[in-house]
XYZ file of C-alpha atoms in Angstrom:
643
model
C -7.024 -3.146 21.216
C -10.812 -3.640 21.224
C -13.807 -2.427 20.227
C -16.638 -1.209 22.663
C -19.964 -0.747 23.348
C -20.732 2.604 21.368
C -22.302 3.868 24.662
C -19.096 3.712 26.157
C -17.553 7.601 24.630
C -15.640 10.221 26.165
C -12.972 12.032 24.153
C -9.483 12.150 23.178
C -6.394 13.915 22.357
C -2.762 13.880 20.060
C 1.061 14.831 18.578
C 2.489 17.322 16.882
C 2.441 16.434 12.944
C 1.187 20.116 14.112
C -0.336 21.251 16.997
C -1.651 19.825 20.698
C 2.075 18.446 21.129
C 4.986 18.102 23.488
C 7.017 21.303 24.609
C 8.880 23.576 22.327
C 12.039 22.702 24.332
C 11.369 19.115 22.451
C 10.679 20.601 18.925
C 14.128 19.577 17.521
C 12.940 15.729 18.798
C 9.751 16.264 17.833
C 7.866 13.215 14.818
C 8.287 14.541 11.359
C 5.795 17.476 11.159
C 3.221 15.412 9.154
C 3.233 12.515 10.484
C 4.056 10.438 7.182
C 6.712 9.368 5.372
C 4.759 6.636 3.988
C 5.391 3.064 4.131
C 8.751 2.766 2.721
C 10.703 4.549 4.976
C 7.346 2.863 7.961
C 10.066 0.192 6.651
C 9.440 -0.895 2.501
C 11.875 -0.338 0.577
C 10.153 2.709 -0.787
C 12.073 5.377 -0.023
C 14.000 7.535 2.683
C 12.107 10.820 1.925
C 10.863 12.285 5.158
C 9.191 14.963 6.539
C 10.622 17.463 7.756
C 11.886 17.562 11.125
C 11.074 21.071 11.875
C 10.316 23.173 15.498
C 6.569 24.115 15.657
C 4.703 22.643 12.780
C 0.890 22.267 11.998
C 0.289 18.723 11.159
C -21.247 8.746 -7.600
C -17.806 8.717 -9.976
C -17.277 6.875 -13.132
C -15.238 3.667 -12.785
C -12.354 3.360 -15.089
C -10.644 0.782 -16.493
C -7.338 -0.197 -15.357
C -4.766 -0.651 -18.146
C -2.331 -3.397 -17.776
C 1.285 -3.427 -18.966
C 4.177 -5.985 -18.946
C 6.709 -4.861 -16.720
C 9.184 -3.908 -19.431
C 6.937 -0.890 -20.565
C 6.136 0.517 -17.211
C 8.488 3.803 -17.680
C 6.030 5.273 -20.055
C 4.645 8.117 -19.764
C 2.058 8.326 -16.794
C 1.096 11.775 -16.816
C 2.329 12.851 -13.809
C 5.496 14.169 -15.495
C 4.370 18.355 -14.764
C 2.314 17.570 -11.217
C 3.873 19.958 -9.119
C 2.532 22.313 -6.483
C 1.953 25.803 -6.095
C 3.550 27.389 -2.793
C 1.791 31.082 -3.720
C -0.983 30.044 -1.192
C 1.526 30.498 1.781
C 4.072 33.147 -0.079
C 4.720 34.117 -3.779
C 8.501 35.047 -2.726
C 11.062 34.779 -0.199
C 11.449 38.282 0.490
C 7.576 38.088 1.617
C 8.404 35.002 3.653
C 11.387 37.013 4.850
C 8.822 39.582 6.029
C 7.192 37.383 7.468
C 10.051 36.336 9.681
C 10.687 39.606 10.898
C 7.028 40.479 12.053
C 7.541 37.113 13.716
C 10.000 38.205 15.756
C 8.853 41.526 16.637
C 5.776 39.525 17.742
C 8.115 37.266 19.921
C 9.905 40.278 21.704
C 6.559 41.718 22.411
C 5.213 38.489 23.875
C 8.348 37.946 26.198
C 8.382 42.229 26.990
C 4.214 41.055 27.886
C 4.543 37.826 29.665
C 7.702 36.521 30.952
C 7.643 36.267 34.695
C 4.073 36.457 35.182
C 2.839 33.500 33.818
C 2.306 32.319 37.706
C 0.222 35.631 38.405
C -2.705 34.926 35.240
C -5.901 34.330 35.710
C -7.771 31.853 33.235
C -9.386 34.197 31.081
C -5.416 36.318 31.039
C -3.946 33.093 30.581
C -6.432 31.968 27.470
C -5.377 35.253 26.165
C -1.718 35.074 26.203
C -2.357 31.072 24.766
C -4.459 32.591 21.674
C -1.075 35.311 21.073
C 1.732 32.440 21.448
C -0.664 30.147 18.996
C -1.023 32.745 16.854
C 2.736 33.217 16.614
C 3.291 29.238 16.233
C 1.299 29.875 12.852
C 3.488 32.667 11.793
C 6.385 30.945 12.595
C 5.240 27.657 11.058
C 4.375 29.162 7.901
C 7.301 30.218 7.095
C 9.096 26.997 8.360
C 6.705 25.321 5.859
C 7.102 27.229 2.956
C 11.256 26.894 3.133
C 11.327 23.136 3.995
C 8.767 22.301 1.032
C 10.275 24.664 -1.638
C 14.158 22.876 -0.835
C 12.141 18.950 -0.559
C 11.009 20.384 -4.349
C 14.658 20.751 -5.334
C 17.546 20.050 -2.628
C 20.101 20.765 -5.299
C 19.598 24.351 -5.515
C 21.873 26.084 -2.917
C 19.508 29.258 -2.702
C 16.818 26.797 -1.000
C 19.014 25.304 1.290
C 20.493 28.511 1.982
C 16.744 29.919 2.835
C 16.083 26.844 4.777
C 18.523 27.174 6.839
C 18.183 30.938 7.796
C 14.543 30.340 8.748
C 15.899 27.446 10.906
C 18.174 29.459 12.622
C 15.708 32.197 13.334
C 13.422 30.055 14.227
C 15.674 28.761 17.096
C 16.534 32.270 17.860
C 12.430 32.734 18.224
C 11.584 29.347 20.262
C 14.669 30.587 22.558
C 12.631 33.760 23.419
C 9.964 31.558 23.690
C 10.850 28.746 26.167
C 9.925 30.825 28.983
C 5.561 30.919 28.588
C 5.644 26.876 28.636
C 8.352 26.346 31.289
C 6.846 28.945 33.588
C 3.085 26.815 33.016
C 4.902 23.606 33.613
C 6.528 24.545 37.135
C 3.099 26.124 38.752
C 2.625 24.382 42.197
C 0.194 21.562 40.817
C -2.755 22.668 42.885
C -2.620 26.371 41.044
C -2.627 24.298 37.805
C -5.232 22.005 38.452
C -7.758 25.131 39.449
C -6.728 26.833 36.159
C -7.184 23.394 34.081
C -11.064 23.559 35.560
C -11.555 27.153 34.714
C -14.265 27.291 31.894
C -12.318 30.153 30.208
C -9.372 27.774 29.421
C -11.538 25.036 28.024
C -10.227 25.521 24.924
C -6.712 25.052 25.070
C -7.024 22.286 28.438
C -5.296 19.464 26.389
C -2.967 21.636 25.758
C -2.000 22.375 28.954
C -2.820 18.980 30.180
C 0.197 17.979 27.399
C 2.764 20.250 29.117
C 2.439 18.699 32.221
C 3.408 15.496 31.210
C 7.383 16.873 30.805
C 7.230 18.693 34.237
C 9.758 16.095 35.459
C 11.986 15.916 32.187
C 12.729 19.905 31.892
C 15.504 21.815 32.532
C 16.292 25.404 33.833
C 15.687 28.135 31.240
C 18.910 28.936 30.447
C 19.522 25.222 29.459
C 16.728 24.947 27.357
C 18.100 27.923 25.501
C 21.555 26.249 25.122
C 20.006 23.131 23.968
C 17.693 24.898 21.360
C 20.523 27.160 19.826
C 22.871 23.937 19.667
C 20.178 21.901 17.652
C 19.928 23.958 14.421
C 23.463 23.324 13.532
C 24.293 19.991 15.572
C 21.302 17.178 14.995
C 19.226 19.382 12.696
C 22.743 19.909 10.407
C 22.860 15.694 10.399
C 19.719 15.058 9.435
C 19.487 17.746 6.486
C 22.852 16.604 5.362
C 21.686 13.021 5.552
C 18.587 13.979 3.272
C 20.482 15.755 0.763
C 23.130 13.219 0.563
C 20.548 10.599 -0.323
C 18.388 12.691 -2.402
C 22.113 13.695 -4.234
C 22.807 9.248 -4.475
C 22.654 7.775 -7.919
C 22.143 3.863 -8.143
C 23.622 2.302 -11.244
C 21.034 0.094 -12.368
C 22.106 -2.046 -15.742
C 24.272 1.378 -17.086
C 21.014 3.730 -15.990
C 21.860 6.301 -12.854
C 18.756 5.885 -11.351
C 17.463 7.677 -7.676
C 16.157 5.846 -5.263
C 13.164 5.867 -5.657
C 13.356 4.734 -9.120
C 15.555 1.776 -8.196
C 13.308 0.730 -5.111
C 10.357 0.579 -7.441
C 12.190 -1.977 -9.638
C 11.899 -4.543 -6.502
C 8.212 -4.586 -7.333
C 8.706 -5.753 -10.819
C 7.740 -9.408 -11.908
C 11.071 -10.114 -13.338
C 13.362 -11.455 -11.150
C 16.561 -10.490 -12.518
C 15.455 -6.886 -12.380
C 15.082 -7.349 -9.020
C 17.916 -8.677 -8.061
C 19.941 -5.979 -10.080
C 18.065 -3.281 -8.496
C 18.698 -4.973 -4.962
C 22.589 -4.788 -5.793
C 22.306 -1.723 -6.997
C 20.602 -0.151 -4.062
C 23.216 -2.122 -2.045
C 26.349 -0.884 -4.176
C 24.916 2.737 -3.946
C 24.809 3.208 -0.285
C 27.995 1.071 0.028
C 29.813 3.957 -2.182
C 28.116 6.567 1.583
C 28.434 4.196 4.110
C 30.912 5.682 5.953
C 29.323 9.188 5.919
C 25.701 6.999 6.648
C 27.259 5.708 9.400
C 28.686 8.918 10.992
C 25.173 10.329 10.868
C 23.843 7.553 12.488
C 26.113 6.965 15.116
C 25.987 11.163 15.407
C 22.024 11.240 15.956
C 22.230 8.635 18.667
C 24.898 10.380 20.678
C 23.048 13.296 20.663
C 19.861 11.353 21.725
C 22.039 9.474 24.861
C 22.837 12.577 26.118
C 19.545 14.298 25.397
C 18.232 11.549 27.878
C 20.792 11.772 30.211
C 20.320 15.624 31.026
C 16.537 15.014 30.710
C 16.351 12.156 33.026
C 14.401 9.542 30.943
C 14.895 5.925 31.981
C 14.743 4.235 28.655
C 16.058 5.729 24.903
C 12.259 4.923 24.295
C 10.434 6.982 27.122
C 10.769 10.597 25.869
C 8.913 9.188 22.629
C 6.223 7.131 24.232
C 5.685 10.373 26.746
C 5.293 12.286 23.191
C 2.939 9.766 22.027
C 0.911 9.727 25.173
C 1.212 5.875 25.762
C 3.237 4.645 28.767
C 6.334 2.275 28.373
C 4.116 -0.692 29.743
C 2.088 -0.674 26.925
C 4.263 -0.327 24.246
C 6.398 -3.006 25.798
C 2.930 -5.122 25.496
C 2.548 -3.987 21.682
C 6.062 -5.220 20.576
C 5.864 -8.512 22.820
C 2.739 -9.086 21.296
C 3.568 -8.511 18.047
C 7.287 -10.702 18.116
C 5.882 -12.994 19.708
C 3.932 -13.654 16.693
C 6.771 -13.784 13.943
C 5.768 -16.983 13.521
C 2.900 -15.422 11.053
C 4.908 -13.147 8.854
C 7.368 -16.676 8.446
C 4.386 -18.698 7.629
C 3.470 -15.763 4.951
C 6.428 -15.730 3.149
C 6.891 -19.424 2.742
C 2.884 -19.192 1.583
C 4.411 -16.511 -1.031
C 7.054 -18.236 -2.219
C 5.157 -21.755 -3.304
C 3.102 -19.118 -5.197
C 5.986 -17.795 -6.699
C 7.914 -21.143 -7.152
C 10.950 -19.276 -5.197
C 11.806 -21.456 -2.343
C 12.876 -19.744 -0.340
C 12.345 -16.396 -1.502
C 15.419 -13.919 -0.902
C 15.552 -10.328 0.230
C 14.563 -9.171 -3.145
C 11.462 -11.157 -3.605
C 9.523 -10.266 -0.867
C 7.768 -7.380 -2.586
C 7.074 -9.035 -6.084
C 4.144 -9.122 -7.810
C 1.840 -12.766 -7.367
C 0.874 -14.126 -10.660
C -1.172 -17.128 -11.399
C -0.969 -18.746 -14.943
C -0.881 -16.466 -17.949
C -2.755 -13.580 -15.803
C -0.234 -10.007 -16.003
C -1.583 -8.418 -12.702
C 1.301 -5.727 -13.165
C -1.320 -2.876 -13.357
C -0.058 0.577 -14.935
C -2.146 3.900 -13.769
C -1.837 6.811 -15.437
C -2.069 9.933 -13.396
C -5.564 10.339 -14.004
C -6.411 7.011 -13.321
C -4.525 7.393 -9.991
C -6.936 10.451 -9.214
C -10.232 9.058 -10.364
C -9.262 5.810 -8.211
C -8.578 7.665 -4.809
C -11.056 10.580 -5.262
C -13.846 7.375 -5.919
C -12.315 6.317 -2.957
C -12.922 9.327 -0.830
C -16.182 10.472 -2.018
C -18.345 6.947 -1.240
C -17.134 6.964 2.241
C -18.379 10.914 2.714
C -18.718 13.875 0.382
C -16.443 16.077 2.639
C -14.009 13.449 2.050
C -13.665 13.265 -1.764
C -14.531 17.945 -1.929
C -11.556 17.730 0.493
C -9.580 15.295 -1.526
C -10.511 16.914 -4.901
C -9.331 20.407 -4.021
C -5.776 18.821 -3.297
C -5.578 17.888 -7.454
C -7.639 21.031 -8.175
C -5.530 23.363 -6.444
C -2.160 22.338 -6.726
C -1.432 21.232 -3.663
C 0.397 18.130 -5.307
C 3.494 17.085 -6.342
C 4.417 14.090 -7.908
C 6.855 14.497 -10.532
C 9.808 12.209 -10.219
C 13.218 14.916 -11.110
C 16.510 15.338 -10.290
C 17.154 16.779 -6.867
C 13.840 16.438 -5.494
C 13.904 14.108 -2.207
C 12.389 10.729 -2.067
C 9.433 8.979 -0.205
C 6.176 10.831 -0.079
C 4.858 12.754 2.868
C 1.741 15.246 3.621
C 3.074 18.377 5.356
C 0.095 19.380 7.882
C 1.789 23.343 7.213
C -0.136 25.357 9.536
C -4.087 25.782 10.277
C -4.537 28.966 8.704
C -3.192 27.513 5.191
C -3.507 23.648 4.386
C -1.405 20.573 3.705
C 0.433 20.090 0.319
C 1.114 16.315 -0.953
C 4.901 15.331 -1.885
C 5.217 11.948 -4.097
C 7.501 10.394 -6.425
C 4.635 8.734 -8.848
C 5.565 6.187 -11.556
C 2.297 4.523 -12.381
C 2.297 1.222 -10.030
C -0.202 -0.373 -8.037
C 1.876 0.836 -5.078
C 1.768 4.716 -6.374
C -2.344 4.661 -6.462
C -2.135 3.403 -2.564
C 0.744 5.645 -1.582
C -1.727 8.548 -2.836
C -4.546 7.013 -0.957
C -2.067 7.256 2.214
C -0.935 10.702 1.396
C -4.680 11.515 1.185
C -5.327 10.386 4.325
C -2.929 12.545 5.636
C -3.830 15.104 3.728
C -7.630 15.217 4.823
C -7.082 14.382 8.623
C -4.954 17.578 8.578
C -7.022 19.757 6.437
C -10.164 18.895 8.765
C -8.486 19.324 12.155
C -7.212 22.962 11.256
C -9.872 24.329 13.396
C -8.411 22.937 16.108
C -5.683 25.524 15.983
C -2.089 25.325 16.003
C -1.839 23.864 19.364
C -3.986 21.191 19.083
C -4.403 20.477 15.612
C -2.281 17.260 15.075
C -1.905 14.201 16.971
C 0.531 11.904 18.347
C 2.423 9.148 16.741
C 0.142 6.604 17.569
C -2.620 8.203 15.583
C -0.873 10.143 12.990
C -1.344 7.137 10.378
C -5.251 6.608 11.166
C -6.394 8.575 8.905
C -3.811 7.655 5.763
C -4.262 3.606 6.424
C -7.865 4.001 6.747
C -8.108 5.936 3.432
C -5.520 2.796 1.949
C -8.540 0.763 3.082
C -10.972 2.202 1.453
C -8.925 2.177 -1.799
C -7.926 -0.881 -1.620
C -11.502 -2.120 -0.971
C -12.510 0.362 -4.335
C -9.863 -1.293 -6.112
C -10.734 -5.065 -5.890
C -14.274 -4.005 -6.494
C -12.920 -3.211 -10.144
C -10.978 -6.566 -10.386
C -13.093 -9.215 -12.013
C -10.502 -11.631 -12.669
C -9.741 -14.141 -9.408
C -6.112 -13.762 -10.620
C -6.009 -10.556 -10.090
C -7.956 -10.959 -6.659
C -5.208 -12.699 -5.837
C -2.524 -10.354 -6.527
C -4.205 -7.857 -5.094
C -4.858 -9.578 -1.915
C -1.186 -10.699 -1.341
C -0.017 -7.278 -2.306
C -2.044 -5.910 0.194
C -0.855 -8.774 2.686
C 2.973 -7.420 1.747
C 1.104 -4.065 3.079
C 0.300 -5.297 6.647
C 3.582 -7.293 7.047
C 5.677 -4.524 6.286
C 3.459 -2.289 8.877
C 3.137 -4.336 11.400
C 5.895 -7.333 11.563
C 8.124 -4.956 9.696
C 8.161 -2.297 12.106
C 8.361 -3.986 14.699
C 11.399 -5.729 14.004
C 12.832 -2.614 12.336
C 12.125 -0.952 16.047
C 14.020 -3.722 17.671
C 17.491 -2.982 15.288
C 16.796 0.719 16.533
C 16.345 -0.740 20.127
C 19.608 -2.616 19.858
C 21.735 0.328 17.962
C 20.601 3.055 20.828
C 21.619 0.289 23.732
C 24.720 -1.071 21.855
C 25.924 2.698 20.784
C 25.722 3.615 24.763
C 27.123 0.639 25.499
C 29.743 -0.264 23.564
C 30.648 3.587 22.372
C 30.805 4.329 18.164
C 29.268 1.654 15.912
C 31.074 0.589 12.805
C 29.216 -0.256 9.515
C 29.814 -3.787 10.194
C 28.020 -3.676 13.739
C 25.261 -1.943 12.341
C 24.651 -4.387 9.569
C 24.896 -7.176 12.044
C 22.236 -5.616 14.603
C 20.057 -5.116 11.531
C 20.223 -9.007 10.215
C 19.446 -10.433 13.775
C 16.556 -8.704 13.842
C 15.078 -9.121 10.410
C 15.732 -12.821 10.899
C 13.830 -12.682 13.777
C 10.967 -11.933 11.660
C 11.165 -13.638 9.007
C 12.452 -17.362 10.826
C 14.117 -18.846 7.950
C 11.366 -18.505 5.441
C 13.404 -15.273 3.298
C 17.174 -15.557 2.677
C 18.812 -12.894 3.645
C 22.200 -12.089 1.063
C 25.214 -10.071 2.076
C 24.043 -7.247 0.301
C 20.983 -6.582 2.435
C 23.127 -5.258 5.736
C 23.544 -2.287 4.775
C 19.652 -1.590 4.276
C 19.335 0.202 7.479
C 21.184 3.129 6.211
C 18.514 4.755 3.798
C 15.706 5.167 6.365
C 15.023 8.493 7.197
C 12.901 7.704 10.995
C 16.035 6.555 12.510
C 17.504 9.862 11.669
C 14.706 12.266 11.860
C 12.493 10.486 14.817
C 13.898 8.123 17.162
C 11.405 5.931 18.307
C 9.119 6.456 15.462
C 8.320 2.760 13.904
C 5.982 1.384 16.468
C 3.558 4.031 16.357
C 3.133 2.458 13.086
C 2.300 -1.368 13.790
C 0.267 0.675 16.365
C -1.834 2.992 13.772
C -2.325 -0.589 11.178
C -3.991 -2.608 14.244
C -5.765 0.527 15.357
C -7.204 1.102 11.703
C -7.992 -2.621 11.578
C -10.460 -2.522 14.400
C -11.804 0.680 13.437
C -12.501 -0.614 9.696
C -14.137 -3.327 11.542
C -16.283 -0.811 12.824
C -17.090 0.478 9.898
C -18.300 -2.861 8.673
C -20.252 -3.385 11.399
C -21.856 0.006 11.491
C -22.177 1.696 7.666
C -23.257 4.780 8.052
C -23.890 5.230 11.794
C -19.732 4.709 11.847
C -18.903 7.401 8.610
C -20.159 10.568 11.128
C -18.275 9.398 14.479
C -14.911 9.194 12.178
C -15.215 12.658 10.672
C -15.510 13.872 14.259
C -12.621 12.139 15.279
C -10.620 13.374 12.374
C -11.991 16.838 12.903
C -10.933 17.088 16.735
C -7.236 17.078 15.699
C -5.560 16.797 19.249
C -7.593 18.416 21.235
C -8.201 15.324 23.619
C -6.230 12.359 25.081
C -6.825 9.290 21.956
C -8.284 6.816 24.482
C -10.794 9.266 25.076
C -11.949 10.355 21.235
C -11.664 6.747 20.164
C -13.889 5.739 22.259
C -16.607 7.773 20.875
C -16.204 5.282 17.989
C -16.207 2.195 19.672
C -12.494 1.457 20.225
C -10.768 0.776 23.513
C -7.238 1.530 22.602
C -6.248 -0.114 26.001
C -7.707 -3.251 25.905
């Protein structure tokens, strides 16, 4: 991936975090609706909270003074203890939501009663119009989607919400059934019909769109079919995953006598204290040992259903439906991860580096993310919530002032939350919802370093989604391979505000290799995390039903491929694999991330190059959503994604 002249532009397109994405017949496959479930589930032990997995979803400050804190008082209070969003922008009740529903389907039977079996007979302006009715019933139908997944992610526990969850789900299958017919018709017009609608000037608007249909032509089956598949999926894979989610949002890890969730004992692997990370790493082990078997019946259920999801589609390779999705052939992402492996050699050379700083040789699995101290320096930095917002929205704003209004109406409007409480799921993730509302923000916040840049991330999100909404629902998000541009370039900038402040070279230093534990985890990381999810989809079609043990073995060979011998890896570790939500939810999901840090790299290099003449190209690229193939919109800033 390269950078290129600037006068080499044209424009580009992207995935369904919302809109300009793959069929409806591959909703229940489709990438978590917002594209993030931030780094920790891209593969640090953060967290397994993910997004949703859902059928037709959108997608000049004061500085302040850090406060510092050994890491024995970092449970006090942050002031994020009452952050919590307020759904009444997309419905104040169910029963309107429930209203909602209905008029969607009466808008669904009058679309089918309108259209079906005449797709092939439109012209382009007829066939813009019937587009603009079946968008405008995505947003209906996403809306309401939105508002039940994010009100049961804000408390799983409570049986109503999964109750309403899963009602919407099922009508929402029962809709996308009546539904299959206006995109399968499109896809199976003789190709020269197509073509001389794609060139009609009234269908400008929604051409990536169509362009993105195409793609599946080969991969779809009869109507009937489709319908069978789509009525199967609410409560076959889509029961797995939601039951995996609840079961780990439900887990409590006993952590020195303390029942602690996930999240809470995955932070302790940041602390400075050894000892608390080790307990926290048994813990976390003990935990999921206590739901392995149930872990491993999901697991081993979600790639069954994805072998024969290939099979009847005809896709050579677990991989290809996903890379098809993402718009990138198998070629190159074979060339990403070859290039990438092929290069362990770095992340081993890293971690040895970390460990003479740490005087841990060699570190084990539970040292990787500690803090780096030098001498008497306490780089263990505690952020209060408001700290945490002044930081990001500083951020923001000195890039572009669209940026930080955008940013500052998420904390101004409630469209936050990041209390940590009992029932509500892990991770963090920015749910796109749909273009004619905006995103809202999940976290877990507990005042760390980490927390401040997990916000930043979220952010991103948050922004690239809020700006693309005129776009539409069709086109508004992007694929895979972009859908962390936006969230790593906004870590950038943070991170780049953040060392500003640090005037210590200690806590340089800290910073640095903190941010170095970033990019490994991103890029190494992921990539060996994608080859254990390589292995399990080959070895589960191969070999049949996978037992704990075989799982934990497939995921040890390939984090020692990474890491070569420079981090030890304990007993305890093999049954990491089980908490991470994107072998569950998305199949095929972890590259795009590797792909999204090296993209952001050369972009920010860009940016460095460029100033200001950069800022405008990037809030046009951010603004266009999906409405264009990527190689084509990156260019416009300089980037040759295929180089």
């Amino acid at each position: 991936m390269t950078r290129t002249s600037s006068s080499n532009t044209t424009r580009w397109r992207t995935r369904s975090r919302c809109a300009a994405k793959a069929p409806l017949w591959t909703a229940k496959r489709s990438s978590p609706c917002t594209g993030c479930i931030f780094k920790g589930s891209q593969g640090k032990e953060v967290s397994s909270g993910g997004a949703p997995n859902t059928a037709r979803l959108f997608p000049a400050t004061t500085r302040t003074q850090m406060t510092t804190q050994p890491s024995d008082q970092l449970e006090r209070p942050h002031g994020a203890e009452n952050i919590t969003w307020n759904l009444d922008d997309l419905y104040s009740s169910v029963e309107e939501a429930d209203r909602d529903l209905e008029k969607a389907a009466q808008q669904a039977t009058e679309f089918a009663s309108t259209y079906r079996g005449r797709v092939a007979e439109l012209d382009a302006g007829a066939l813009t119009q019937a587009i603009g009715r079946f968008e405008a019933l995505q947003d209906l139908l996403g809306r309401v989607d939105a508002f039940a997944y994010l009100r049961w992610s804000a408390d799983t526990g409570k049986p109503e919400h999964g109750a309403f969850l899963q009602k919407v789900r099922e009508a929402s299958s029962r809709l996308i059934q009546s539904l299959l017919f206006f995109e399968l018709e499109w896809m199976l017009l003789p190709e020269e019909h197509a073509n001389t609608l794609l060139t009609a000037p009234d269908v400008s608007r929604y051409r990536h769109y169509l362009e993105v249909q195409l793609l599946f032509r080969q991969h779809v089956l009869t109507e009937p079919e489709e319908k069978i598949l789509a009525e199967k999926s609410v409560n076959g894979i889509g029961a797995w995953t939601r039951y995996f989610d609840q079961m780990l949002a439900a887990l409590k890890f006993n952590f020195r006598g303390q029942p602690l969730s996930e999240q809470e004992v995955l932070s302790k692997l940041q602390e400075s204290d050894r000892s608390v990370r080790r307990d926290a790493a048994l813990a976390l082990s003990k935990g999921l040992g206590t739901r392995l078997p149930d872990l491993t019946f999901v697991f081993n259920t979600v790639l069954a259903e994805k072998a024969s999801d290939d099979r009847l589609r005809r896709y050579p390779h677990w991989l290809s439906a996903r890379n098809l999705s993402n718009q990138v052939s198998d070629e190159t992402v074979e060339a990403l991860v070859k290039a990438v492996s092929g290069r362990f050699d770095l992340s081993a050379r890293y971690y040895r580096l970390k460990g003479k700083l740490l005087q841990i040789e060699p570190l084990e699995d539970f040292d990787r993310y500690a803090p780096v101290k030098t001498g008497t320096e306490e780089t263990g930095w505690f952020f209060t919530w408001e700290e945490a917002r002044e930081v990001v929205l500083s951020a923001y704003q000195s890039f572009h002032p669209v940026f930080g209004e955008t940013a500052r109406r998420f904390f101004d409007s409630e469209w936050i939350d990041a209390a940590i409480r009992d029932g509500k799921r892990g991770g963090a993730f920015s749910h796109g919802v749909v273009p004619s509302a905006h995103p809202f923000i999940l976290m877990n916040y507990t005042g760390k370093l980490r927390d401040v840049q997990t916000l930043a991330h979220e952010m991103g999100h948050g922004i690239h989604q809020y700006l693309s909404r005129k776009q539409g629902a069709l086109q508004a998000s992007t694929p895979l391979t972009m859908a962390e541009t936006a969230s790593v370039f906004g870590e950038m900038l943070t991170f780049r505000s953040l060392i500003e402040r640090a005037q210590k070279p200690a806590v340089r230093l800290s910073m640095l290799m903190s941010k170095i534990d970033d990019t490994m985890a991103t890029v190494f990381r992921q990539i060996a995390m994608n080859g254990f999810e390589d292995s399990i989809h080959k070895a589960r079609r191969a070999e049949g039903e996978l037992s704990s043990d075989r799982f934990g073995e497939l995921w040890i060979q390939n984090q020692e491929a990474m890491f070569q011998g420079s981090v030890k890896l304990n007993t305890h570790y093999a049954t990491w694999w089980s908490y991470i939500p994107h072998f569950v939810h998305t199949p095929g999901y972890v590259y795009a991330y590797a792909f999204g840090e090296l993209l952001v790299l050369s972009l920010y290099q860009v940016y460095t190059e460029q100033g200001d003449a950069f800022v405008e190209k990037y809030v046009r690229l951010l603004e266009a959503g999906g409405s264009d193939w990527p190689e084509r919109l990156l260019a416009e800033t300089g980037v040759d994604v295929k180089d």
